[in-house]
Amino acid sequence: MDKTKIINRLSTLCARREYSSSDIYKKALKLSEDNRELADEVLVYLHDNKFVDDERYALAYAREKALISAWGKKKIAYYLSHKGIERDIIDSALSQIDSSKSEKLFLKLLSNKYRSVSKYKDWKQRLLRFSISRGYSYDDFKLAVQYIEDEANALK
């Protein structure tokens, strides 16, 4: 496939949703039949014309995962770094997440999980594993469990 066709196809993809540079580079390599030089040229063109922007991608990804999927910052950072996003861009994207909404969502998520594990003796360990798998820190977990325990005691 020639350069123009690859650019047209990838720019159409990028117009529909955000992609990271690494994702687009992989697609360009595949379309160019592993011609690295051509894939590099396509990526530069897409960057220069603002079809691909890692900062924009990281911010959109972080917001979506924090506020829709209820992921913690650690899990989001891990997946962004896995996509080849630079650490300063990741930190910037994470700092722009609405912390109060994220905390409320985490509390609701953990409260719902508490209902299903409260019958077990090791319910705190189960909640901890769940929290960590979602990318939340131990400090976030401690605050949430304290809130859940206070709520449970208030109902008694």
Short mmCIF file of C-alpha atoms in Angstrom, two decimals:
data_model
loop_
_atom_site.label_atom_id
_atom_site.label_comp_id
_atom_site.label_asym_id
_atom_site.label_seq_id
_atom_site.Cartn_x
_atom_site.Cartn_y
_atom_site.Cartn_z
CA MET A 1 0.00 0.00 0.00
CA ASP A 2 1.36 3.45 -0.79
CA LYS A 3 1.93 6.28 1.66
CA THR A 4 -1.17 8.30 0.69
CA LYS A 5 -3.53 5.36 1.15
CA ILE A 6 -2.00 4.50 4.52
CA ILE A 7 -2.28 8.13 5.67
CA ASN A 8 -5.90 8.31 4.51
CA ARG A 9 -6.86 5.09 6.25
CA LEU A 10 -5.10 5.97 9.53
CA SER A 11 -6.28 9.58 9.58
CA THR A 12 -9.85 8.28 9.22
CA LEU A 13 -9.29 5.97 12.19
CA CYS A 14 -7.81 8.80 14.24
CA ALA A 15 -10.73 11.07 13.41
CA ARG A 16 -13.11 8.56 15.01
CA ARG A 17 -11.29 8.13 18.33
CA GLU A 18 -7.97 8.73 20.07
CA TYR A 19 -5.03 6.41 19.47
CA SER A 20 -1.58 6.38 21.01
CA SER A 21 1.49 6.80 18.82
CA SER A 22 2.47 3.20 19.43
CA ASP A 23 -0.96 1.92 18.33
CA ILE A 24 -0.85 3.94 15.13
CA TYR A 25 2.76 2.98 14.46
CA LYS A 26 1.83 -0.72 14.72
CA LYS A 27 -1.06 -0.18 12.31
CA ALA A 28 1.19 1.74 9.92
CA LEU A 29 3.77 -1.05 10.02
CA LYS A 30 1.12 -3.62 9.21
CA LEU A 31 -0.32 -1.58 6.35
CA SER A 32 3.14 -0.85 4.94
CA GLU A 33 4.08 -4.53 5.17
CA ASP A 34 6.75 -3.90 7.84
CA ASN A 35 8.41 -0.99 6.02
CA ARG A 36 9.71 0.92 9.06
CA GLU A 37 10.79 3.95 7.07
CA LEU A 38 7.33 4.37 5.54
CA ALA A 39 5.64 3.78 8.91
CA ASP A 40 7.88 6.47 10.48
CA GLU A 41 6.95 8.95 7.74
CA VAL A 42 3.25 8.23 8.21
CA LEU A 43 3.50 8.67 11.97
CA VAL A 44 5.35 11.99 11.59
CA TYR A 45 2.67 13.22 9.19
CA LEU A 46 -0.12 12.21 11.57
CA HIS A 47 1.66 13.89 14.49
CA ASP A 48 2.30 17.08 12.55
CA ASN A 49 -1.32 17.29 11.48
CA LYS A 50 -2.62 16.60 15.01
CA PHE A 51 -4.29 13.30 14.18
CA VAL A 52 -2.17 11.61 16.83
CA ASP A 53 -1.32 13.27 20.13
CA ASP A 54 -0.14 11.22 23.10
CA GLU A 55 -1.13 13.91 25.60
CA ARG A 56 -4.67 14.03 24.27
CA TYR A 57 -4.81 10.23 24.20
CA ALA A 58 -3.51 9.90 27.78
CA LEU A 59 -5.99 12.44 29.10
CA ALA A 60 -8.95 10.79 27.36
CA TYR A 61 -7.82 7.33 28.47
CA ALA A 62 -7.28 8.41 32.09
CA ARG A 63 -10.65 10.15 32.33
CA GLU A 64 -12.51 7.23 30.79
CA LYS A 65 -10.87 4.59 32.97
CA ALA A 66 -11.17 6.63 36.17
CA LEU A 67 -14.73 7.87 35.77
CA ILE A 68 -16.38 5.10 33.76
CA SER A 69 -14.42 1.93 34.51
CA ALA A 70 -13.58 2.98 38.10
CA TRP A 71 -9.88 2.23 37.78
CA GLY A 72 -7.35 3.65 40.21
CA LYS A 73 -4.40 5.79 39.21
CA LYS A 74 -1.88 2.97 39.51
CA LYS A 75 -3.68 0.75 37.01
CA ILE A 76 -4.21 3.64 34.60
CA ALA A 77 -0.54 4.61 34.82
CA TYR A 78 0.53 1.04 34.22
CA TYR A 79 -1.57 0.66 31.09
CA LEU A 80 -0.52 4.04 29.72
CA SER A 81 3.16 3.22 30.25
CA HIS A 82 2.53 -0.11 28.53
CA LYS A 83 1.28 1.90 25.53
CA GLY A 84 4.61 3.74 25.42
CA ILE A 85 3.37 7.03 26.87
CA GLU A 86 6.07 9.08 28.61
CA ARG A 87 5.98 9.39 32.40
CA ASP A 88 5.49 13.18 32.44
CA ILE A 89 2.49 12.89 30.10
CA ILE A 90 1.03 10.16 32.32
CA ASP A 91 1.50 12.29 35.44
CA SER A 92 -0.14 15.24 33.73
CA ALA A 93 -3.13 13.16 32.63
CA LEU A 94 -3.56 11.63 36.09
CA SER A 95 -3.44 15.05 37.74
CA GLN A 96 -6.37 16.19 35.60
CA ILE A 97 -8.73 13.44 36.80
CA ASP A 98 -11.55 14.78 38.97
CA SER A 99 -10.49 13.29 42.32
CA SER A 100 -13.80 13.84 44.10
CA LYS A 101 -15.79 11.99 41.40
CA SER A 102 -13.21 9.23 41.31
CA GLU A 103 -13.29 8.83 45.11
CA LYS A 104 -17.10 8.72 45.16
CA LEU A 105 -17.10 6.11 42.43
CA PHE A 106 -14.52 4.03 44.32
CA LEU A 107 -16.56 4.23 47.53
CA LYS A 108 -19.69 3.13 45.70
CA LEU A 109 -17.81 0.30 44.00
CA LEU A 110 -16.26 -0.91 47.26
CA SER A 111 -19.58 -0.60 49.12
CA ASN A 112 -21.23 -2.80 46.52
CA LYS A 113 -18.42 -5.31 46.76
CA TYR A 114 -18.68 -5.22 50.57
CA ARG A 115 -22.28 -6.40 50.35
CA SER A 116 -21.18 -9.56 48.56
CA VAL A 117 -18.16 -10.34 50.77
CA SER A 118 -19.33 -9.16 54.21
CA LYS A 119 -20.46 -12.67 55.13
CA TYR A 120 -16.86 -13.95 55.08
CA LYS A 121 -14.38 -13.67 57.95
CA ASP A 122 -11.69 -12.41 55.59
CA TRP A 123 -13.87 -9.72 53.98
CA LYS A 124 -11.19 -7.05 54.43
CA GLN A 125 -8.60 -9.11 52.56
CA ARG A 126 -11.10 -9.73 49.80
CA LEU A 127 -11.84 -6.03 49.54
CA LEU A 128 -8.12 -5.25 49.59
CA ARG A 129 -7.39 -7.65 46.73
CA PHE A 130 -10.30 -6.19 44.79
CA SER A 131 -9.08 -2.62 45.41
CA ILE A 132 -5.52 -3.40 44.39
CA SER A 133 -6.71 -5.20 41.24
CA ARG A 134 -8.56 -2.01 40.34
CA GLY A 135 -5.38 0.04 40.77
CA TYR A 136 -6.09 1.79 44.06
CA SER A 137 -3.49 2.34 46.75
CA TYR A 138 -3.56 0.86 50.22
CA ASP A 139 -4.24 4.33 51.65
CA ASP A 140 -7.30 4.69 49.40
CA PHE A 141 -8.43 1.28 50.59
CA LYS A 142 -8.00 2.13 54.29
CA LEU A 143 -10.07 5.30 53.97
CA ALA A 144 -12.82 3.53 52.06
CA VAL A 145 -12.99 0.62 54.52
CA GLN A 146 -13.17 3.06 57.42
CA TYR A 147 -16.09 4.78 55.72
CA ILE A 148 -17.81 1.43 55.03
CA GLU A 149 -17.32 0.29 58.63
CA ASP A 150 -18.70 3.58 59.94
CA GLU A 151 -21.75 3.21 57.69
CA ALA A 152 -22.28 -0.40 58.76
CA ASN A 153 -22.01 0.55 62.45
CA ALA A 154 -24.44 3.42 61.98
CA LEU A 155 -27.03 1.00 60.64
CA LYS A 156 -26.77 -1.28 63.69
#
